[in-house]
Amino acid sequence: MRRSPQSQRWIWVAVTGYRATYQEEGESARERERARESFEKSKEESYVAADMDLRSELLKSIWYGFTALDVEKSGKVSKSQLKVLSHNLCTVLAIPHDPVALEEHFRDDDDGPVSSQGYMPYLNKYILDKVEDGCFVKEQVDELCWTLTAKKNYKPEKDNKNNLPGKDAFRLWCLFNFLSEDKYPLVMVPDEVEYLLKKMCMAMSVELNCVELEDFISQDAVQQNGFTVWSFLEMMNSGKLTRGINQEITSMAIEEVYREIVGDVLKEGYLWKKGQLRRNWKERWFTLRPSILSYYTTEERKDCQGNIPLDKNCFVDVLPDRDGKRCMFCLKTLSKTYEMSASDTKQRQEWTAAIQTAIRLHSEGKTSLHKDLKLKRREQREQRERRRLAKEEELQRLRALQEEKERKLAELELLKEAQRQAQALLEHDELRRRKQHEEMQAALEVQLREAEESRASMQAEMVLKEEEAARQRKRIKELEAMQESLEEALQQEIKARQDEEVFRYAQTGLLTEEEEKMKALMALQEEQEEYILKTQREKQELRQEMENKSRALEEAQRQLEEVRANRYRVDQDVVAAQRKLRQASTNVKHWNVQMNRLMRPIGPGGGSFSSFQIPTQRDPGLRLRQKSEDHDEESKENRGERRLSHASNGDMDIP
């Protein structure tokens, strides 16, 4: 497929390429015209028919960069600037730069330091022909060209608080390039501007200010040439179309429309996806493009979890509710089946329709939905223009028929006037003949035969006159029939116009109904987004509460373990104390027995104890000492019992 001649007009002077700085500045208009004709002849031969859509989009951006370097607007750029531009283009397009080729291309020829080819053939041969789709980031090329052209052309008012941020202006510039016509200088027709502004207003859920837009479109420069990107940005910076809207909302709307139109994003949103290995459900952020369905961890799209390629063998099927999930559907490919769940039936219907649209675009060999819609809108404009021209031709034909009818009526009036004059002449002749006849009868009876012959000749003349009158009457009837047919055709045209008006009113009603449904759809989408945000907040609060309870449970378990360890140690101490207590009790009993034995005196001669009688009068000190020992033994036993009771209750103190 070859590029149309109109798409290369932006660089028609570039065929002259690099001019030496000492070349005469007084180049005549005739020489520029010859250079333009030379470029028109050579551009079709130098263009390669490969990936024309990508090449066309790249050339639109490069055109701004080239014209930004053309400070004097003469179509001439210095060789050093072309070197810098070529090197930067090769860098962002990820292709090797060959400065020797540039020097060879712009070498001196026999006529002096003037290139015989120009920059456009070099751009095609050494840069664009080497570009491979997918090996570079198109946005980086746009940023490079925007940086070059914005320094020279984009100069918003410093005191204007409605000025767009640089990122928003860049995205609007990219959207303008995408929707602009394929001819240079790049302009956008008012219909495409209205389409873009309606998309932005839909993203902001507001109505377009049609009055301000009509006032701007009614300017003479816009009506004759269309919108330039700088007039478009000036209109956006004026703030008339976004009056009363927050700057952040406008930026979000511009980003959404940019991702949809330039980024080819058909639909985005959260879905639940069933895993392939663990078969568990996880919420993922899905992004649908015409050839691939990608899903990420969050809507920031930083952590890509997978990509699902789409082709003509893929299809979408609705699944019944199960596993606690509802609004389920599946995407089947040749190798896998992906099960997903939407938040409601409306979201499931939108996702299935969007995926089917992506599959249809891929099967039809189309890479972008909005490129297809742009071509369809252009065809509709062309059809409207053809219908308008056909209607003008029909009106001209009707005017011609009306003029023909008026001319026929004028001829009919002339024929009627001629008939009246002929009738008056006949009456006058008849009176004259009667008078002559009477005079001849009265005066010349002798010449009766002559009179009869004269009368016969007059009768023959009357017959001729009557035949002529009959022919005139027949002609009048034919003209009346033609008039009736013309009136019938006019009635049919009036009826056709009435039918067309009825159809137009019906079409207007359908468009109004469609706009109302679209507004209701956007309102439902806002409610859904609010519900999703609310659900996410509740989920975050529940997760925080569960984490707090988990930490409290862990702390309680740790304290329980400590209490159990303390209780175990106390039990061990109690057992040791009981053992010591039993040992002490045994020792006490033993010492009591020994003391009692020692307290009994042995009789002389080794007599027995029974024969010796202890006096009743005992030593008071000894009695007091025994009482103290008994008291100590009793207190030890009481303390041992108390320790045992405390240990059994689990609150014994550890010595």
XYZ file of C-alpha atoms in Angstrom:
655
model
C 0.000 0.000 0.000
C 1.447 3.345 -1.053
C 0.959 6.532 0.863
C -1.326 9.143 -0.675
C 0.387 12.266 -2.089
C -1.432 14.500 0.398
C 0.211 12.813 3.389
C 3.699 13.991 2.330
C 3.020 17.690 1.678
C 4.486 18.759 5.005
C 8.042 18.462 3.749
C 7.737 19.439 0.101
C 10.534 21.952 0.448
C 12.699 19.365 2.236
C 13.521 17.859 -1.163
C 16.067 20.627 -1.431
C 17.526 19.281 1.830
C 20.495 21.029 3.377
C 21.339 24.423 1.944
C 24.700 26.012 2.665
C 24.580 29.018 4.956
C 26.121 31.190 2.265
C 23.372 30.364 -0.260
C 21.421 33.369 -1.434
C 18.339 34.020 0.673
C 16.378 35.603 -2.172
C 15.024 32.376 -3.581
C 12.119 33.080 -5.868
C 8.655 31.515 -5.601
C 9.184 29.843 -8.978
C 12.200 27.912 -7.682
C 10.228 26.752 -4.608
C 7.431 25.603 -6.863
C 9.889 23.593 -8.976
C 11.273 22.024 -5.785
C 7.770 21.076 -4.757
C 7.031 19.481 -8.128
C 10.309 17.557 -7.934
C 9.354 16.240 -4.506
C 5.898 15.205 -5.697
C 7.573 13.097 -8.399
C 10.188 11.465 -6.158
C 8.238 10.845 -2.961
C 6.211 7.928 -4.328
C 9.358 6.226 -5.593
C 11.233 6.619 -2.281
C 8.442 5.349 -0.016
C 8.430 1.691 1.074
C 5.080 -0.079 1.405
C 5.627 -1.655 4.865
C 3.728 -0.961 8.100
C 2.144 2.210 6.748
C -0.038 2.926 9.764
C 2.938 3.041 12.141
C 4.951 5.050 9.632
C 2.097 7.509 9.230
C 1.837 8.081 12.993
C 5.609 8.499 13.296
C 5.685 10.990 10.413
C 3.013 13.109 12.081
C 5.182 13.526 15.169
C 8.396 13.990 13.163
C 6.687 16.712 11.108
C 6.319 18.826 14.261
C 9.973 18.279 15.126
C 11.134 19.219 11.631
C 8.955 22.348 11.430
C 10.151 23.398 14.902
C 13.721 23.409 13.582
C 12.596 25.456 10.563
C 12.776 28.785 12.384
C 12.362 30.985 9.300
C 9.484 28.852 7.921
C 11.260 28.503 4.609
C 11.438 24.711 4.526
C 15.216 24.779 5.081
C 16.976 23.262 8.101
C 20.703 23.380 8.722
C 22.783 20.247 8.385
C 23.848 20.252 12.044
C 20.224 20.374 13.179
C 19.360 17.467 10.862
C 22.221 15.489 12.406
C 20.921 16.082 15.931
C 17.345 15.272 14.899
C 18.425 12.049 13.152
C 20.553 10.927 16.111
C 17.721 11.528 18.584
C 15.237 9.688 16.362
C 17.556 6.691 16.080
C 17.973 6.671 19.869
C 14.257 6.640 20.707
C 13.462 4.229 17.837
C 16.146 1.789 19.082
C 17.981 1.563 15.752
C 21.708 2.147 15.074
C 22.650 5.604 13.877
C 25.008 5.927 10.889
C 26.409 9.499 10.697
C 28.476 8.527 7.644
C 25.285 7.781 5.733
C 23.992 11.269 6.548
C 27.201 12.860 5.307
C 27.107 10.730 2.165
C 23.464 11.584 1.575
C 24.078 15.336 1.798
C 27.353 15.390 -0.130
C 28.117 18.268 -2.488
C 27.034 17.819 -6.079
C 28.075 19.543 -9.286
C 25.732 22.476 -8.778
C 27.107 23.390 -5.366
C 26.387 22.547 -1.752
C 22.766 21.541 -2.367
C 21.443 18.021 -1.739
C 20.053 16.305 -4.796
C 17.699 14.164 -2.747
C 16.592 15.951 0.440
C 15.874 14.781 3.961
C 12.697 12.797 3.265
C 14.415 9.992 1.292
C 17.099 9.754 3.987
C 14.422 9.561 6.692
C 12.645 6.743 4.842
C 15.731 4.748 3.855
C 18.001 5.004 6.898
C 15.517 5.429 9.754
C 11.887 4.501 9.073
C 12.660 1.421 6.960
C 14.639 -0.002 9.903
C 11.897 0.552 12.472
C 10.361 -2.610 13.929
C 7.062 -2.488 15.743
C 7.360 -3.523 19.393
C 11.086 -2.712 19.659
C 10.559 0.870 20.822
C 8.135 2.967 22.866
C 5.990 5.212 20.693
C 5.415 7.596 23.599
C 9.148 8.365 23.780
C 9.130 9.426 20.112
C 6.134 11.649 20.797
C 7.838 13.159 23.852
C 10.942 13.957 21.800
C 8.977 15.690 19.045
C 6.721 17.441 21.593
C 9.771 18.802 23.395
C 11.113 20.243 20.129
C 7.871 21.824 18.983
C 6.540 22.955 22.387
C 9.552 25.210 23.015
C 8.729 27.174 19.886
C 4.951 26.994 19.504
C 3.327 26.197 22.867
C 3.407 29.385 24.930
C 0.469 29.527 27.373
C -0.287 32.713 29.260
C 1.681 32.864 32.496
C -1.077 34.555 34.507
C -3.807 32.168 33.344
C -4.802 29.829 36.185
C -6.600 27.526 33.721
C -3.370 26.533 31.947
C -3.048 22.805 31.395
C -0.106 20.978 33.023
C 2.665 19.922 30.665
C 1.665 16.234 30.827
C -1.956 17.012 29.907
C -0.892 19.290 27.049
C 1.365 16.515 25.725
C -1.462 13.963 25.857
C -3.859 16.331 24.088
C -1.164 16.869 21.450
C -0.915 13.067 20.949
C -4.721 12.775 20.743
C -4.791 15.585 18.204
C -2.193 13.799 16.044
C -4.172 10.565 16.211
C -7.479 12.183 15.184
C -6.040 14.668 12.669
C -6.467 14.307 8.927
C -3.792 12.560 6.838
C -2.657 15.733 5.128
C -0.212 18.466 5.984
C -0.167 20.866 7.685
C -1.952 18.738 10.277
C -5.458 19.916 11.131
C -8.467 18.355 12.821
C -11.959 18.838 11.468
C -14.587 20.278 13.846
C -16.459 16.939 13.952
C -13.374 15.174 15.341
C -12.828 17.994 17.876
C -16.411 17.653 19.045
C -15.967 13.863 19.254
C -12.808 14.251 21.398
C -14.410 16.826 23.700
C -17.494 14.622 24.144
C -15.249 11.698 25.129
C -13.533 13.899 27.737
C -16.864 15.190 29.067
C -18.164 11.616 29.329
C -15.069 10.708 31.353
C -15.772 13.701 33.647
C -19.556 12.968 33.702
C -20.422 16.494 32.551
C -22.138 17.953 29.514
C -20.222 19.633 26.712
C -20.552 23.425 26.521
C -21.775 23.506 22.927
C -22.275 27.278 22.909
C -18.590 28.043 23.514
C -17.572 25.337 21.036
C -19.856 26.752 18.326
C -18.475 30.247 18.937
C -14.931 28.959 18.489
C -15.800 26.896 15.407
C -17.566 29.882 13.814
C -14.231 31.693 13.411
C -13.193 32.203 9.798
C -9.786 30.536 10.154
C -11.321 27.425 11.711
C -14.077 27.180 9.090
C -11.630 27.488 6.204
C -8.715 25.340 7.402
C -9.875 23.401 10.489
C -8.311 23.249 13.952
C -4.552 23.378 14.391
C -3.117 21.822 17.518
C -2.074 25.206 18.892
C -5.527 26.729 18.438
C -6.967 23.601 20.056
C -4.630 23.906 23.078
C -5.387 27.627 23.267
C -9.093 26.815 23.405
C -8.478 24.257 26.193
C -6.295 26.720 28.150
C -9.000 29.382 27.932
C -11.031 27.383 30.455
C -14.350 28.127 28.764
C -15.107 24.476 28.056
C -14.002 23.257 31.512
C -15.408 26.099 33.583
C -16.169 24.996 37.149
C -14.333 21.656 36.845
C -11.397 20.748 39.067
C -7.993 20.528 37.364
C -7.395 17.035 38.783
C -10.674 15.765 37.304
C -9.717 17.208 33.913
C -6.285 15.550 34.105
C -7.835 12.183 34.993
C -10.285 12.491 32.086
C -7.485 13.378 29.652
C -5.438 10.379 30.864
C -8.429 8.036 30.502
C -9.211 9.209 26.955
C -5.489 9.071 26.075
C -5.205 5.451 27.238
C -8.405 4.526 25.426
C -7.662 6.159 22.044
C -3.858 6.292 21.786
C -3.126 3.300 24.049
C -5.828 1.108 22.375
C -7.285 0.134 25.768
C -10.751 -1.296 25.146
C -11.635 -1.797 28.829
C -10.009 -1.798 32.276
C -11.164 -2.864 35.711
C -10.999 -5.346 38.569
C -12.069 -8.983 38.074
C -11.744 -12.129 40.161
C -9.574 -14.748 38.410
C -9.259 -18.433 39.241
C -5.668 -19.704 39.396
C -4.384 -22.367 37.032
C -2.371 -24.336 39.624
C -3.737 -23.590 43.104
C -7.281 -23.054 41.779
C -7.871 -20.214 44.226
C -9.594 -16.921 43.453
C -7.636 -13.664 43.396
C -8.675 -10.141 42.469
C -6.670 -8.699 39.584
C -6.691 -5.485 37.536
C -7.361 -6.413 33.888
C -6.412 -4.314 30.831
C -7.909 -5.321 27.461
C -6.318 -4.402 24.141
C -7.234 -5.639 20.624
C -4.645 -8.439 20.667
C -3.977 -9.197 24.357
C -5.629 -9.300 27.785
C -3.196 -8.425 30.598
C -3.790 -8.615 34.344
C -1.906 -6.898 37.176
C -1.861 -6.938 40.975
C -3.223 -3.392 41.309
C -4.534 -0.682 39.054
C -1.111 1.035 38.990
C -0.135 -1.704 36.454
C 3.389 -2.078 37.874
C 3.365 -5.829 38.586
C 2.112 -7.744 35.539
C 0.892 -11.194 36.587
C 0.255 -12.547 33.075
C -0.862 -11.930 29.499
C -3.575 -13.775 27.555
C -3.072 -13.507 23.770
C -6.279 -13.182 21.754
C -6.867 -14.619 18.295
C -9.697 -15.928 16.139
C -9.656 -19.282 17.993
C -10.611 -17.643 21.320
C -14.187 -17.270 22.476
C -16.070 -16.170 25.593
C -18.734 -18.205 27.386
C -20.968 -17.400 30.375
C -20.734 -19.777 33.364
C -23.264 -20.523 36.140
C -22.582 -19.352 39.695
C -20.449 -21.703 41.819
C -17.668 -21.730 44.440
C -19.313 -18.756 46.110
C -18.747 -16.645 42.981
C -21.378 -15.089 40.788
C -21.459 -13.388 37.392
C -18.846 -15.827 36.108
C -17.561 -16.224 32.559
C -14.621 -17.955 30.925
C -12.192 -17.131 28.126
C -11.201 -20.215 26.170
C -8.034 -20.391 24.094
C -6.447 -23.309 22.282
C -4.265 -24.167 25.289
C -6.067 -22.940 28.430
C -9.402 -21.884 29.841
C -9.431 -18.832 32.116
C -12.331 -18.503 34.584
C -13.228 -15.032 35.824
C -15.927 -13.400 37.912
C -17.320 -9.872 37.603
C -18.889 -7.727 40.284
C -22.346 -7.762 38.688
C -24.213 -8.847 35.576
C -23.713 -5.510 33.841
C -19.925 -5.704 34.259
C -19.905 -9.276 32.995
C -21.872 -8.259 29.905
C -19.513 -5.318 29.251
C -16.408 -7.498 29.639
C -17.696 -10.285 27.414
C -18.749 -7.781 24.742
C -15.368 -6.011 24.917
C -13.415 -9.290 24.637
C -15.557 -10.378 21.680
C -14.852 -7.010 20.046
C -11.099 -7.526 20.567
C -11.313 -11.026 19.047
C -13.290 -9.661 16.082
C -10.730 -6.896 15.485
C -7.878 -9.414 15.588
C -9.677 -11.788 13.220
C -10.321 -8.889 10.806
C -6.639 -7.923 10.922
C -7.288 -4.591 12.643
C -4.863 -3.405 15.296
C -6.858 -0.517 16.769
C -10.543 0.003 17.436
C -10.358 3.783 17.340
C -8.490 3.778 14.025
C -11.370 1.777 12.603
C -13.889 4.172 14.189
C -11.925 7.131 12.814
C -12.105 5.685 9.287
C -15.832 5.025 9.709
C -16.436 8.604 10.896
C -14.446 9.870 7.917
C -16.547 7.717 5.573
C -19.709 9.060 7.196
C -18.487 12.633 6.670
C -17.730 11.826 3.047
C -21.160 10.253 2.638
C -22.790 13.328 4.187
C -20.797 15.514 1.826
C -21.859 13.380 -1.141
C -25.470 13.535 -0.007
C -25.187 17.289 0.374
C -23.742 17.622 -3.128
C -26.423 15.295 -4.498
C -29.078 17.364 -2.759
C -27.610 20.548 -4.214
C -27.579 18.944 -7.663
C -31.197 17.869 -7.140
C -32.125 21.401 -6.102
C -30.370 22.760 -9.172
C -32.238 20.261 -11.324
C -35.525 21.258 -9.684
C -34.701 24.919 -10.263
C -33.950 24.107 -13.903
C -37.278 22.265 -14.181
C -39.026 25.205 -12.559
C -37.391 27.579 -15.012
C -38.366 25.272 -17.881
C -41.914 25.200 -16.559
C -42.029 28.991 -16.352
C -40.628 29.215 -19.864
C -43.297 26.784 -21.119
C -45.997 28.777 -19.349
C -44.671 31.950 -20.950
C -44.775 30.243 -24.358
C -48.330 29.073 -23.614
C -49.359 32.620 -22.758
C -47.817 33.819 -26.000
C -49.708 31.134 -27.925
C -52.959 32.093 -26.228
C -52.335 35.756 -27.057
C -51.602 34.810 -30.661
C -54.814 32.749 -30.745
C -56.818 35.695 -29.436
C -55.276 37.997 -32.021
C -55.998 35.471 -34.762
C -59.612 35.149 -33.573
C -60.020 38.926 -33.536
C -58.489 39.100 -37.000
C -60.865 36.393 -38.216
C -63.856 38.247 -36.793
C -62.661 41.467 -38.365
C -62.181 39.726 -41.714
C -65.592 38.099 -41.440
C -67.261 41.469 -40.876
C -65.339 42.950 -43.722
C -66.256 40.055 -46.017
C -69.915 40.262 -45.095
C -69.926 43.953 -45.757
C -68.231 43.469 -49.108
C -70.620 40.616 -49.906
C -73.661 42.731 -49.166
C -72.262 45.553 -51.191
C -71.476 43.208 -54.031
C -74.958 41.592 -53.892
C -76.622 44.976 -53.853
C -74.373 46.607 -56.441
C -73.115 43.813 -58.655
C -75.711 41.107 -59.011
C -74.324 40.533 -62.483
C -71.038 39.317 -60.983
C -72.677 36.568 -58.853
C -70.503 33.812 -60.226
C -67.415 35.762 -59.385
C -68.795 36.415 -55.982
C -69.547 32.700 -55.525
C -66.025 31.804 -56.603
C -64.658 34.407 -54.267
C -66.849 32.984 -51.552
C -65.546 29.467 -52.248
C -61.994 30.721 -52.031
C -62.791 32.419 -48.766
C -64.339 29.204 -47.423
C -61.185 27.290 -48.350
C -59.163 29.887 -46.506
C -61.490 29.482 -43.537
C -60.886 25.735 -43.585
C -57.166 26.349 -43.489
C -57.619 28.792 -40.656
C -59.724 26.265 -38.715
C -57.105 23.572 -39.244
C -54.487 25.971 -37.954
C -56.700 26.750 -34.963
C -57.147 22.988 -34.308
C -53.407 22.503 -34.363
C -53.016 25.384 -31.946
C -55.633 23.842 -29.604
C -53.839 20.482 -29.749
C -50.562 22.220 -28.873
C -52.302 23.919 -25.947
C -53.559 20.539 -24.653
C -50.046 19.088 -24.877
C -48.670 22.031 -22.910
C -51.406 21.589 -20.288
C -50.543 17.856 -19.989
C -46.871 18.768 -19.605
C -47.832 21.273 -16.931
C -49.779 18.578 -15.071
C -46.797 16.174 -15.239
C -44.504 18.903 -13.915
C -46.911 19.632 -11.070
C -47.072 15.896 -10.270
C -43.239 15.699 -10.187
C -43.172 18.741 -7.934
C -45.685 17.079 -5.571
C -43.552 13.933 -5.499
C -40.461 16.014 -4.630
C -42.399 17.768 -1.847
C -43.542 14.388 -0.499
C -39.952 13.069 -0.645
C -38.759 16.099 1.319
C -41.487 15.549 3.914
C -40.486 11.876 4.241
C -36.864 12.938 4.651
C -37.840 15.420 7.391
C -39.822 12.689 9.198
C -36.811 10.352 9.007
C -34.519 13.103 10.279
C -36.845 13.800 13.236
C -36.934 10.067 14.018
C -33.152 9.868 13.809
C -32.853 12.888 16.136
C -35.142 11.156 18.632
C -33.049 7.995 18.513
C -29.865 10.008 19.071
C -31.468 11.803 22.026
C -32.570 8.476 23.510
C -29.077 7.067 23.001
C -27.519 10.068 24.799
C -29.953 9.625 27.730
C -29.093 5.942 27.962
C -25.394 6.802 27.865
C -25.872 9.293 30.722
C -27.724 6.645 32.750
C -24.938 4.193 31.981
C -22.286 6.631 33.252
C -24.339 7.257 36.420
C -24.554 3.513 37.055
C -20.816 3.241 36.487
C -20.162 5.983 39.064
C -22.404 4.205 41.600
C -20.538 0.957 40.938
C -17.167 2.667 41.437
C -18.378 4.226 44.729
C -19.617 0.805 45.894
C -16.268 -0.761 44.993
C -14.368 1.946 46.934
C -16.647 1.471 49.924
C -16.161 -2.304 49.811
C -12.399 -1.846 49.626
C -12.406 0.468 52.667
C -14.532 -1.995 54.669
C -12.215 -4.800 53.612
C -9.163 -2.788 54.756
C -10.807 -2.040 58.143
C -11.736 -5.720 58.617
C -8.171 -6.771 57.728
C -6.761 -4.254 60.265
C -9.158 -5.516 62.959
C -8.186 -9.133 62.236
C -4.511 -8.213 62.493
C -5.091 -6.527 65.892
C -6.987 -9.560 67.178
C -4.250 -11.854 65.906
C -1.604 -9.821 67.730
C -3.745 -9.874 70.921
C -4.235 -13.639 70.605
C -0.499 -14.167 70.163
C 0.231 -12.008 73.243
C -2.335 -14.001 75.294
C -0.815 -17.285 74.134
C 2.665 -16.033 75.084
C 1.438 -14.998 78.556
C -0.314 -18.389 78.939
C 2.941 -20.176 78.110
C 4.768 -18.051 80.682
C 2.115 -18.867 83.327
C 2.383 -22.560 82.491
C 6.195 -22.413 82.799
C 5.907 -20.579 86.150
C 3.371 -23.127 87.344
C 5.670 -25.971 86.350
C 8.559 -24.382 88.261
C 6.297 -23.806 91.278
C 5.180 -27.445 91.150
C 8.826 -28.513 91.165
C 9.536 -26.208 94.108
C 6.495 -27.569 95.977
C 7.670 -31.141 95.460
C 11.151 -30.202 96.728
C 9.609 -28.361 99.695
C 7.417 -31.353 100.512
C 10.466 -33.590 100.345
C 12.416 -31.239 102.628
C 9.388 -31.001 104.939
C 9.112 -34.743 105.211
C 12.864 -34.942 105.858
C 12.598 -32.243 108.513
C 9.613 -33.980 110.138
C 11.550 -37.237 110.261
C 14.547 -35.451 111.757
C 12.350 -33.773 114.360
C 10.805 -37.041 115.383
C 14.223 -38.629 115.558
C 15.594 -35.832 117.717
C 12.537 -35.957 119.925
C 13.045 -39.656 120.484
C 16.718 -39.086 121.187
C 15.947 -36.232 123.558
C 13.329 -38.257 125.400
C 15.808 -41.039 125.676
C 18.435 -38.699 127.006
C 15.985 -37.106 129.408
C 15.450 -40.425 131.195
C 18.315 -41.145 133.705
C 19.855 -44.576 133.875
C 19.639 -46.207 137.335
C 22.661 -47.337 139.266
C 23.842 -50.707 138.401
C 22.278 -50.389 134.940
C 18.740 -50.654 136.234
C 15.861 -50.325 133.866
C 13.976 -47.214 133.103
C 10.898 -48.439 134.792
C 12.589 -48.678 138.071
C 13.730 -45.027 137.928
C 11.221 -42.328 138.693
C 11.788 -38.851 137.348
C 10.943 -36.234 139.829
C 7.841 -34.291 139.180
C 9.715 -31.124 139.771
C 11.467 -30.532 136.403
C 13.829 -27.829 135.421
C 11.840 -24.788 134.224
C 14.449 -23.916 131.609
C 14.259 -27.394 130.161
C 10.471 -27.197 130.046
C 10.604 -23.842 128.270
C 13.105 -25.120 125.736
C 10.918 -28.131 124.898
C 7.910 -25.897 124.453
C 9.815 -23.699 122.007
C 10.943 -26.719 120.019
C 7.372 -28.033 119.870
C 6.186 -24.597 118.779
C 8.853 -24.431 116.049
C 7.912 -27.891 114.795
C 4.226 -26.924 114.693
C 4.979 -23.685 112.837
C 7.097 -25.587 110.292
C 4.269 -28.027 109.726
C 1.780 -25.178 109.326
C 4.040 -23.394 106.888
C 4.463 -26.612 104.880
C 0.688 -27.098 104.733
C 0.146 -23.496 103.630
C 2.766 -23.901 100.883
C 1.092 -27.068 99.699
C -2.299 -25.370 99.615
C -0.877 -22.360 97.716
C 0.929 -24.634 95.266
C -2.282 -26.510 94.586
C -3.977 -23.170 93.815
C -1.122 -22.195 91.435
C -0.090 -18.969 93.216
C 2.768 -20.127 95.487
C 5.678 -17.724 95.735
C 9.008 -18.993 94.576
C 11.709 -18.475 97.256
